[in-house]
XYZ file of C-alpha atoms in Angstrom:
682
model
C 109.712 -160.564 66.430
C 106.410 -162.402 67.087
C 106.622 -166.034 68.031
C 105.598 -168.420 65.223
C 105.489 -172.130 64.687
C 108.032 -173.430 62.224
C 107.083 -174.016 58.602
C 110.251 -176.022 57.944
C 109.045 -179.437 56.821
C 111.158 -182.554 57.423
C 111.913 -184.787 54.479
C 109.387 -187.537 53.883
C 110.262 -190.811 55.556
C 110.378 -194.243 53.941
C 106.803 -193.860 52.693
C 103.290 -194.756 53.805
C 102.949 -197.130 56.737
C 101.606 -200.592 55.880
C 97.904 -200.898 56.646
C 94.784 -202.751 55.626
C 92.354 -200.819 53.428
C 89.732 -199.150 55.652
C 86.872 -201.272 54.283
C 86.204 -204.705 52.886
C 86.009 -204.044 49.174
C 85.594 -200.524 47.850
C 84.732 -197.718 50.264
C 81.357 -196.007 49.984
C 79.794 -193.232 52.024
C 80.401 -189.602 52.824
C 80.615 -186.872 55.429
C 78.226 -187.559 58.287
C 77.178 -184.621 60.462
C 74.726 -186.010 63.028
C 75.143 -182.936 65.202
C 72.830 -181.139 62.770
C 69.913 -183.486 63.543
C 67.749 -184.667 66.470
C 68.719 -187.982 68.076
C 65.817 -189.903 66.495
C 67.143 -189.078 63.026
C 70.380 -190.958 63.755
C 68.596 -194.300 63.856
C 67.006 -193.555 60.501
C 70.422 -192.582 59.152
C 72.126 -195.877 59.973
C 69.137 -197.833 58.647
C 69.288 -195.976 55.341
C 73.079 -196.264 55.228
C 72.665 -200.022 55.347
C 70.106 -199.835 52.530
C 72.512 -197.813 50.392
C 75.512 -200.036 51.156
C 77.482 -197.371 53.032
C 80.547 -198.836 54.770
C 82.604 -195.725 55.635
C 81.628 -192.255 56.846
C 83.735 -189.210 57.629
C 82.823 -188.111 61.138
C 83.564 -185.016 63.180
C 84.813 -182.540 60.574
C 83.005 -179.575 62.147
C 82.501 -180.854 65.692
C 85.214 -179.100 67.733
C 82.977 -176.490 69.357
C 80.239 -179.061 69.957
C 82.595 -181.296 71.956
C 84.823 -178.686 73.562
C 81.992 -176.363 74.499
C 84.264 -173.973 76.399
C 87.999 -173.726 76.950
C 88.987 -177.124 78.346
C 85.364 -178.240 78.872
C 84.785 -181.506 76.961
C 81.418 -183.166 76.376
C 81.995 -186.507 74.667
C 78.607 -188.058 75.434
C 76.895 -187.420 72.090
C 80.035 -188.226 70.112
C 80.500 -191.497 72.004
C 76.921 -192.415 71.150
C 77.374 -191.742 67.435
C 80.610 -193.753 67.297
C 78.932 -196.672 69.086
C 75.879 -196.499 66.818
C 77.943 -196.601 63.634
C 80.101 -199.418 64.973
C 77.048 -201.461 65.978
C 75.801 -201.255 62.392
C 79.134 -202.229 60.840
C 79.929 -198.794 59.434
C 83.589 -197.796 59.542
C 84.680 -194.317 60.554
C 87.075 -191.947 58.850
C 87.634 -189.851 61.956
C 88.346 -186.213 61.186
C 90.210 -183.865 63.454
C 87.794 -180.902 63.528
C 90.469 -178.229 63.429
C 89.091 -176.788 60.200
C 86.335 -175.206 62.313
C 87.699 -173.434 65.419
C 85.034 -172.884 68.085
C 83.582 -169.436 68.604
C 84.986 -169.236 72.119
C 88.524 -169.599 70.722
C 88.055 -166.771 68.227
C 86.565 -164.598 70.968
C 89.418 -165.248 73.376
C 92.172 -165.180 70.740
C 91.169 -163.159 67.677
C 94.854 -162.991 66.749
C 94.615 -166.519 65.312
C 92.427 -165.248 62.454
C 94.317 -164.934 59.137
C 94.984 -161.638 57.381
C 94.860 -161.089 53.625
C 97.502 -159.302 51.546
C 96.072 -155.919 52.566
C 96.218 -157.021 56.223
C 92.444 -157.188 56.522
C 91.630 -159.738 59.223
C 89.212 -162.469 58.212
C 86.152 -162.393 60.479
C 85.054 -165.508 62.366
C 82.544 -167.844 60.749
C 84.383 -168.644 57.535
C 86.235 -171.727 56.383
C 89.559 -172.559 58.044
C 89.611 -169.268 59.933
C 93.089 -169.615 61.404
C 96.648 -168.676 60.581
C 98.840 -171.740 59.892
C 101.800 -170.102 61.682
C 99.921 -169.118 64.838
C 101.426 -170.801 67.912
C 98.229 -170.032 69.815
C 96.057 -171.882 67.345
C 98.546 -174.760 67.119
C 98.503 -175.188 70.909
C 94.721 -175.365 71.138
C 94.380 -177.538 68.043
C 96.900 -180.135 69.157
C 95.409 -180.209 72.644
C 92.056 -181.219 71.177
C 93.577 -183.662 68.659
C 95.433 -185.361 71.491
C 92.218 -185.759 73.485
C 90.397 -187.094 70.415
C 93.137 -189.570 69.526
C 93.495 -190.788 73.121
C 89.764 -191.472 73.295
C 89.231 -193.162 69.922
C 92.683 -194.124 68.657
C 92.166 -197.838 69.385
C 88.422 -197.967 68.715
C 87.692 -200.763 66.215
C 85.318 -198.546 64.216
C 88.062 -196.021 63.432
C 89.566 -197.215 60.141
C 91.124 -193.979 58.896
C 92.158 -190.568 60.234
C 91.338 -187.412 58.346
C 93.401 -184.374 59.407
C 91.395 -181.139 59.310
C 89.509 -180.502 56.053
C 90.615 -179.144 52.679
C 93.641 -177.413 54.166
C 94.220 -174.173 52.287
C 90.588 -173.898 51.257
C 90.177 -170.745 53.331
C 93.635 -170.058 54.745
C 96.057 -170.813 51.929
C 97.880 -167.531 52.536
C 98.174 -165.432 55.684
C 100.165 -162.192 55.644
C 100.129 -161.272 59.339
C 103.244 -160.400 61.364
C 103.378 -163.922 62.831
C 103.430 -165.345 59.302
C 106.096 -162.844 58.303
C 108.323 -164.031 61.170
C 107.752 -167.674 60.224
C 108.546 -166.837 56.596
C 111.876 -165.320 57.589
C 112.740 -168.451 59.576
C 111.785 -170.549 56.545
C 114.031 -168.422 54.319
C 116.912 -168.748 56.768
C 116.606 -172.535 56.632
C 116.386 -172.495 52.816
C 119.114 -169.958 51.975
C 121.282 -169.573 55.073
C 121.942 -165.860 54.697
C 120.290 -162.616 53.633
C 122.934 -162.205 50.924
C 121.892 -165.540 49.430
C 118.275 -164.346 49.377
C 119.339 -161.141 47.609
C 121.224 -163.156 45.016
C 118.377 -165.618 44.463
C 115.715 -162.948 44.085
C 117.824 -160.415 42.178
C 116.872 -157.651 44.594
C 119.200 -155.169 42.904
C 116.378 -154.615 40.399
C 114.321 -151.641 41.680
C 116.988 -151.316 44.404
C 115.230 -153.537 46.913
C 118.276 -155.156 48.467
C 117.778 -156.449 52.020
C 120.360 -155.814 54.728
C 118.799 -157.869 57.531
C 116.185 -160.583 57.967
C 113.787 -158.164 59.665
C 113.546 -156.139 56.449
C 111.928 -159.021 54.554
C 108.134 -158.994 54.511
C 105.505 -161.114 52.736
C 104.325 -159.879 49.318
C 101.617 -157.711 50.835
C 99.237 -155.522 48.870
C 96.879 -157.069 46.349
C 97.719 -154.557 43.640
C 101.491 -154.576 43.823
C 104.060 -156.242 41.579
C 106.095 -158.388 43.958
C 109.527 -159.633 43.082
C 108.959 -163.038 41.379
C 111.415 -164.724 43.722
C 109.681 -163.301 46.785
C 106.303 -164.304 45.401
C 107.319 -167.886 44.588
C 109.035 -168.422 47.911
C 106.028 -167.087 49.788
C 103.846 -169.547 47.874
C 106.242 -172.356 48.818
C 106.401 -171.209 52.428
C 102.598 -171.015 52.660
C 102.254 -174.564 51.345
C 104.894 -175.776 53.787
C 103.221 -173.954 56.699
C 99.984 -175.851 56.093
C 101.884 -179.106 55.584
C 103.710 -178.517 58.871
C 100.352 -178.192 60.601
C 99.145 -181.423 59.007
C 102.310 -183.187 60.171
C 101.930 -181.820 63.704
C 98.421 -183.262 63.950
C 99.508 -186.511 62.320
C 102.319 -186.885 64.851
C 99.831 -186.596 67.716
C 97.468 -189.125 66.128
C 100.129 -191.755 65.487
C 101.083 -191.770 69.176
C 97.668 -193.232 69.925
C 96.553 -195.048 66.761
C 97.859 -197.403 64.098
C 95.124 -196.495 61.594
C 96.284 -194.741 58.403
C 96.320 -190.940 58.331
C 95.430 -188.672 55.425
C 93.966 -185.299 54.569
C 91.683 -184.363 51.714
C 93.368 -182.521 48.862
C 91.583 -180.400 46.264
C 93.310 -181.434 43.045
C 91.879 -180.024 39.833
C 93.113 -179.056 36.371
C 95.200 -175.967 37.137
C 97.687 -174.808 39.734
C 96.513 -175.716 43.233
C 96.424 -173.493 46.305
C 99.166 -175.647 47.844
C 101.813 -177.934 46.368
C 99.989 -181.222 46.946
C 102.681 -183.272 45.221
C 105.050 -182.390 48.076
C 102.350 -183.448 50.572
C 101.609 -186.849 49.056
C 104.635 -188.722 50.496
C 103.500 -187.691 53.987
C 100.049 -189.290 53.652
C 99.286 -192.970 54.156
C 96.440 -192.729 51.644
C 96.383 -189.991 49.018
C 92.860 -188.546 49.104
C 91.073 -185.989 46.954
C 87.933 -183.876 46.888
C 86.724 -183.333 43.334
C 83.898 -181.137 42.088
C 83.345 -180.355 38.429
C 82.644 -176.787 37.314
C 79.167 -176.317 35.944
C 80.348 -174.192 33.009
C 83.053 -176.669 31.988
C 81.949 -178.268 28.698
C 84.348 -181.177 29.294
C 83.501 -182.117 32.866
C 84.104 -185.817 32.295
C 87.628 -185.141 31.044
C 88.323 -182.857 34.014
C 87.393 -185.798 36.228
C 89.748 -188.090 34.296
C 92.586 -185.566 34.514
C 92.162 -185.242 38.285
C 92.129 -189.031 38.645
C 95.277 -189.377 36.562
C 96.958 -186.718 38.649
C 96.013 -188.402 41.922
C 97.422 -191.650 40.573
C 100.632 -189.847 39.621
C 100.976 -188.442 43.148
C 100.345 -191.869 44.706
C 103.268 -193.361 42.777
C 100.867 -195.186 40.491
C 100.858 -198.506 42.271
C 98.921 -197.799 45.468
C 95.213 -196.991 45.603
C 94.034 -193.489 46.376
C 90.663 -192.390 47.734
C 87.997 -190.063 46.422
C 87.103 -188.420 49.732
C 84.420 -186.051 48.431
C 82.367 -185.427 45.327
C 78.723 -184.542 44.792
C 75.527 -186.377 43.945
C 74.272 -183.255 42.207
C 74.556 -179.512 42.505
C 77.210 -177.987 44.777
C 76.354 -174.704 46.470
C 79.326 -172.456 45.814
C 79.181 -171.843 42.044
C 77.291 -169.032 40.342
C 74.612 -171.292 38.854
C 74.704 -174.704 40.464
C 73.844 -177.595 38.205
C 72.130 -180.865 39.033
C 73.562 -184.062 37.593
C 71.740 -185.851 34.798
C 70.278 -189.350 35.282
C 73.140 -191.853 35.445
C 75.795 -189.203 35.968
C 76.277 -190.008 39.664
C 77.404 -193.556 38.885
C 79.384 -192.530 35.812
C 81.337 -189.915 37.788
C 81.948 -192.185 40.779
C 83.029 -195.155 38.666
C 85.222 -192.870 36.554
C 87.265 -192.141 39.677
C 87.363 -195.848 40.581
C 88.507 -196.686 37.057
C 91.499 -194.370 37.499
C 92.658 -195.840 40.789
C 90.387 -194.736 43.627
C 89.385 -197.618 45.891
C 86.174 -195.916 46.874
C 83.704 -193.120 46.225
C 82.701 -190.820 49.075
C 80.458 -187.762 48.934
C 79.811 -184.515 50.694
C 77.560 -185.221 52.425
C 75.290 -187.998 53.724
C 72.149 -186.000 54.576
C 71.422 -182.595 53.021
C 71.588 -179.740 55.525
C 68.545 -177.558 56.084
C 70.447 -174.631 57.549
C 73.841 -173.011 57.272
C 75.938 -171.875 54.330
C 75.702 -175.215 52.502
C 71.981 -175.825 52.978
C 71.476 -176.194 49.219
C 74.465 -178.469 48.613
C 73.438 -181.854 47.242
C 73.749 -184.993 49.358
C 73.349 -188.753 49.243
C 70.043 -188.327 51.061
C 68.558 -185.144 49.567
C 65.896 -182.851 50.969
C 63.292 -184.817 48.990
C 64.297 -187.979 50.842
C 63.984 -191.562 49.682
C 61.367 -190.781 47.046
C 63.940 -188.965 44.948
C 65.827 -190.029 41.838
C 69.086 -189.134 43.592
C 68.354 -191.598 46.397
C 67.500 -194.372 43.937
C 70.785 -193.781 42.108
C 72.705 -193.637 45.402
C 71.329 -197.071 46.350
C 72.111 -198.369 42.871
C 75.687 -197.064 43.086
C 76.130 -198.816 46.428
C 75.173 -202.068 44.707
C 77.642 -201.374 41.918
C 80.496 -200.807 44.335
C 79.704 -204.019 46.213
C 79.719 -205.856 42.884
C 83.169 -204.402 42.187
C 84.681 -205.537 45.493
C 87.197 -207.780 43.744
C 88.745 -204.733 42.057
C 89.907 -203.306 45.404
C 93.674 -203.399 45.742
C 94.349 -203.602 42.012
C 96.164 -200.826 40.161
C 95.570 -198.989 36.928
C 97.646 -200.589 34.184
C 100.986 -199.002 33.428
C 100.716 -196.015 31.125
C 103.250 -195.383 28.385
C 102.535 -191.652 28.226
C 103.122 -189.119 30.986
C 102.548 -185.428 31.531
C 104.762 -183.523 33.977
C 102.750 -181.016 36.037
C 104.184 -178.653 38.644
C 102.099 -176.350 40.840
C 105.075 -174.027 41.316
C 105.276 -173.525 37.546
C 101.560 -172.796 37.563
C 101.911 -170.200 40.304
C 104.729 -168.511 38.397
C 102.805 -168.478 35.112
C 99.629 -166.978 36.538
C 101.036 -164.231 38.771
C 103.164 -161.144 38.402
C 104.162 -159.087 35.388
C 104.296 -161.604 32.545
C 104.180 -161.105 28.751
C 100.558 -162.320 28.861
C 98.889 -161.965 32.243
C 95.732 -163.926 31.387
C 97.353 -167.258 30.604
C 96.085 -170.085 32.811
C 98.170 -173.125 33.635
C 95.293 -175.546 33.221
C 94.706 -174.643 29.573
C 97.587 -176.575 28.031
C 97.327 -179.362 30.604
C 93.683 -180.052 29.807
C 94.039 -179.638 26.031
C 96.895 -182.109 25.628
C 95.462 -184.562 28.133
C 92.130 -184.483 26.323
C 93.774 -185.306 22.983
C 95.038 -188.588 24.479
C 91.896 -189.226 26.557
C 89.684 -189.060 23.462
C 91.914 -191.685 21.824
C 91.642 -194.024 24.845
C 95.393 -193.574 25.458
C 96.219 -193.655 29.158
C 98.403 -190.803 30.418
C 99.902 -190.576 33.898
C 99.949 -187.012 35.234
C 103.087 -186.896 37.362
C 104.938 -184.362 39.525
C 108.550 -183.277 38.997
C 111.019 -185.832 40.281
C 109.132 -188.791 38.821
C 111.234 -191.436 37.093
C 110.340 -191.022 33.407
C 112.268 -194.018 32.075
C 109.187 -196.188 31.524
C 107.358 -193.697 29.308
C 107.516 -193.613 25.511
C 105.906 -190.171 25.346
C 106.439 -187.347 27.849
C 104.539 -184.057 27.665
C 105.834 -180.917 29.396
C 103.257 -178.118 28.988
C 104.163 -174.562 30.074
C 106.718 -175.549 32.718
C 107.784 -171.936 33.179
C 109.883 -172.757 36.257
C 112.192 -175.713 35.749
C 115.160 -176.836 37.799
C 118.253 -178.429 36.300
C 117.503 -181.917 37.632
C 114.041 -182.003 36.064
C 115.451 -180.582 32.843
C 117.922 -183.484 32.727
C 115.095 -185.983 33.199
C 113.276 -184.411 30.257
C 116.413 -184.251 28.106
C 116.997 -187.953 28.720
C 113.666 -188.939 27.133
C 114.659 -188.536 23.445
C 118.214 -189.651 24.235
C 116.910 -193.109 25.201
C 114.536 -193.345 22.224
C 111.409 -191.730 23.644
C 109.455 -188.725 22.442
C 109.397 -185.431 24.340
C 106.909 -182.630 23.641
C 107.461 -179.221 25.230
C 105.093 -176.277 24.857
C 105.711 -172.548 24.974
C 107.068 -170.789 28.077
C 108.770 -173.925 29.403
C 112.193 -173.894 31.054
C 112.301 -170.093 30.883
C 112.906 -169.490 34.593
C 115.052 -170.970 37.331
C 113.364 -172.178 40.538
C 114.038 -168.751 42.055
C 111.944 -167.127 39.323
C 114.977 -165.665 37.543
C 114.824 -165.706 33.742
C 117.568 -167.900 32.357
C 120.175 -166.064 30.281
C 121.096 -167.174 26.782
C 119.714 -170.389 25.283
C 117.224 -171.943 27.641
C 117.747 -175.177 29.492
C 115.930 -177.303 26.859
C 116.807 -175.544 23.597
C 119.657 -177.865 22.614
C 117.547 -181.011 22.896
C 114.654 -179.289 21.108
C 116.855 -177.970 18.310
C 114.932 -174.687 18.357
C 114.896 -171.551 20.444
C 112.618 -168.583 20.965
C 113.922 -165.249 19.737
C 110.904 -163.192 20.810
C 107.473 -163.612 22.371
C 104.420 -162.449 20.421
C 101.419 -162.604 22.767
C 98.256 -161.837 20.822
C 95.853 -159.090 21.760
C 92.205 -159.710 22.628
C 90.389 -160.745 19.463
C 93.616 -161.076 17.449
C 94.164 -164.318 15.528
C 97.009 -165.897 13.580
C 96.537 -168.704 11.062
C 98.871 -171.681 10.718
C 99.560 -173.619 7.539
C 97.745 -176.676 8.904
C 94.491 -174.693 8.944
C 94.507 -173.924 12.661
C 93.708 -170.477 14.014
C 95.705 -169.418 17.069
C 94.688 -166.992 19.785
C 96.553 -165.773 22.885
C 100.163 -166.832 22.244
C 102.760 -167.049 19.442
C 106.571 -166.839 19.300
C 109.309 -166.088 16.812
C 111.246 -169.364 16.762
C 114.707 -170.017 15.299
C 115.528 -173.525 14.047
C 118.825 -174.933 15.283
C 118.748 -178.572 14.237
C 114.979 -179.117 14.248
C 112.546 -179.141 11.329
C 109.331 -177.151 11.050
C 106.260 -179.387 11.205
C 103.742 -176.527 11.211
C 104.450 -172.923 10.189
C 102.793 -169.588 10.825
C 100.797 -168.497 7.758
C 99.866 -164.932 8.702
C 101.199 -161.998 10.777
C 104.817 -160.893 10.870
C 105.682 -164.480 11.833
C 104.458 -165.844 8.466
C 106.726 -168.602 7.208
C 108.309 -169.114 10.594
C 108.090 -172.380 12.529
C 105.176 -172.808 14.933
C 105.633 -176.519 15.738
C 109.050 -178.126 15.430
C 110.527 -181.606 15.646
C 114.116 -182.674 16.154
C 115.176 -186.264 15.562
C 117.485 -187.596 18.265
C 118.607 -191.133 17.438
C 115.548 -193.325 17.856
C 113.791 -190.563 19.755
C 112.504 -187.084 19.007
C 111.858 -183.759 20.680
C 108.957 -181.498 19.715
C 108.397 -177.823 20.508
C 105.015 -176.107 20.266
C 105.443 -172.325 20.279
C 101.767 -171.409 19.879
C 98.647 -171.849 21.983
C 97.194 -174.336 19.522
C 93.433 -174.768 19.359
C 91.978 -178.186 20.093
C 92.012 -179.224 16.422
C 95.692 -178.328 16.094
C 96.575 -180.229 19.259
C 94.597 -183.215 17.977
C 96.612 -183.313 14.757
C 99.939 -183.236 16.610
C 98.714 -185.790 19.157
C 97.588 -188.151 16.374
C 101.100 -188.139 14.943
C 102.685 -188.598 18.365
C 100.492 -191.622 19.080
C 101.309 -193.092 15.677
C 105.053 -192.406 15.844
C 105.422 -193.836 19.348
C 102.997 -196.717 18.699
C 101.178 -195.919 21.909
C 98.559 -198.599 22.557
C 94.928 -197.628 22.950
C 93.124 -199.271 25.844
C 90.351 -200.136 23.362
C 89.411 -199.138 19.845
C 86.336 -196.968 20.278
C 84.741 -193.745 19.130
C 85.423 -190.510 21.032
C 83.166 -190.184 24.025
C 83.900 -193.677 25.318
C 86.320 -193.612 28.229
C 88.292 -196.823 28.703
C 90.615 -197.685 31.582
C 91.977 -201.045 32.707
C 92.852 -202.022 36.264
C 95.137 -205.002 36.813
C 96.000 -207.145 39.807
C 97.224 -210.551 40.871
C 93.871 -212.096 39.918
C 93.613 -210.618 36.435
C 92.274 -207.458 34.840
C 89.094 -205.397 34.751
C 88.119 -203.084 31.909
C 86.047 -199.984 32.745
C 84.033 -198.576 29.831
C 82.155 -195.297 30.363
C 79.947 -193.869 27.645
C 79.765 -190.086 27.940
C 77.540 -189.691 24.874
C 73.767 -189.796 24.368
C 73.947 -192.777 21.982
C 74.852 -196.440 22.443
C 78.448 -197.265 21.561
C 80.023 -200.559 20.516
C 83.498 -201.513 21.728
C 85.579 -204.534 20.755
C 86.071 -206.181 24.142
C 85.067 -209.299 26.037
C 84.342 -210.351 29.586
C 81.714 -210.553 32.296
C 80.082 -207.286 33.311
C 80.370 -207.175 37.093
C 77.476 -204.712 37.297
C 74.955 -207.007 35.591
C 76.561 -210.464 35.535
C 76.180 -210.551 31.732
C 78.857 -212.061 29.492
C 79.959 -209.945 26.522
C 82.224 -210.437 23.541
C 83.788 -210.079 21.111
C 81.841 -206.790 20.991
C 80.186 -205.059 23.945
C 77.515 -202.400 23.682
C 77.848 -199.611 26.229
C 74.466 -197.883 26.531
C 74.134 -194.113 26.242
C 75.414 -192.554 29.452
C 76.117 -196.020 30.845
C 78.990 -197.979 32.327
C 80.306 -201.496 31.819
C 82.984 -203.057 34.030
C 84.270 -206.246 32.452
C 86.146 -208.966 34.286
C 88.342 -209.899 31.362
C 88.929 -213.518 30.326
C 91.411 -215.219 32.636
C 90.612 -213.010 35.626
C 89.547 -214.700 38.858
C 86.770 -213.289 41.069
């Protein structure tokens, strides 16, 4: 059996270590890659950083092979000079361990560290994160360099934050090599204790795939196979834990030499993520995210809000998180990369700040002229300081300085929550399912948007979150649901709250097994599904509220609930599509169809009315409103995502302009207002 590093992750400790925020006020800056430029450009860089108000840069992400130029040969001279230059100009450093980019000499000497895909094709050198998370060879070299880096700079006053690797899982989320297979078996042994327990959990009697020894268990190899759902889910969990174990190994080395906070940049978006970031969050001192909108997403601003709400949910709501990367314009990796419209840079950045980020960082500072990302936008674009982007970057720096008093405050407490689980998303989107094109993000985005458009704040929280403070809890397509989480959901209507569950929720146990008999939530819902009716491409079913459904319907049996909306056509005509069961002062709703946006809006309007959920402000759709609160008062963020001026009933001093407003404030088309509300102290 090949040697492998362990993917068994220790339980999170007491939580993040106490630390001062890396910057005075909100953080502003981005990835800085001086190694791409001649020495004389560095002086121009720090001068322009000062002009833009940059106070924090991520340094060293791709520098391993430029410092360790050969095995054990370290050249720190240029790196020392950059660190000293930034420090002399008052710019803090988020120091990255450069293990995302192994040097060419390491790949040449040890090609076995390269990951293999499900068909065992070995990834060639030169890509992103070209290493196997379970490789003991890679771990040894990586930690050796991290130790040297942390010894040299761990106590340097410019180093305010540590940044482990870069977008872990972005190129090596899954490796299927023999080393990974051995590590997977060790992980299974720690989780289940015996091969018989694995057989029971996965139901290996189906297709006669019972295992008699650990060595018989392999990863779910082969891109075109139909792996056992239990095997698939556990390999997803193992792969996430293997990357987390690597993060923790690097973090452990860093904390021997430095007291600065340690994080890594997640990639949290609207659907199921490549790793289970919610399980990572307790191990980070600052929860950090990279967020890029998709150019063909018609609701990019709501995607941004959803990601922000999810980051806040993973940071326990009361501690700031950090936007580690976003873009000033077009990325480089989409099919048709889109520039941002005038004003969109500030609106996007301040949208993240509104939802709890204590900073706005970009990839990257200066646009590259060579390499794979040579056309990726930057704070300082190819067109230089004459550009619109540069003018807006400088303007945004002024905005963030004006908002310094907001740093350390928290987003006000939401009364609505949505439970989101990456494991449920993995299960929904893979394997032989009744409908193999369903995407986890669909229901999440649709229901979140219905509240977002009404200026109703919704926390997006992982399983295990205490739900007692929420009047409304949404549970969309939680295909995999354990008994403890089911009890938390069942308790919501029992204590007087409102629970809404959508189709394909609670169907499977954590092992991937389908639950027998009535599902785990059917009694509280007062309705159960007799049969699934996934719709064929182009097929539609009408409901009696006027909605037209595509993709998914179910035959539902009432067992204590009432029908709120019924199917009007197809063999399901007359049957319940949306149900509600009264439970004391609370209620439980079940949505059996993939409702279109209009149908979701109608249900959401009733939920908001029934639960008396407060709106942050009364405003037309298209105006995003979020309030941050702290010991010194409250600040209201108003973002206008429309092309017309909007009026909002609110009052306060706009920190961006110094202008007093009230009782009505006009938010210009595409503009932002941040009001220090009456009673708040600067």
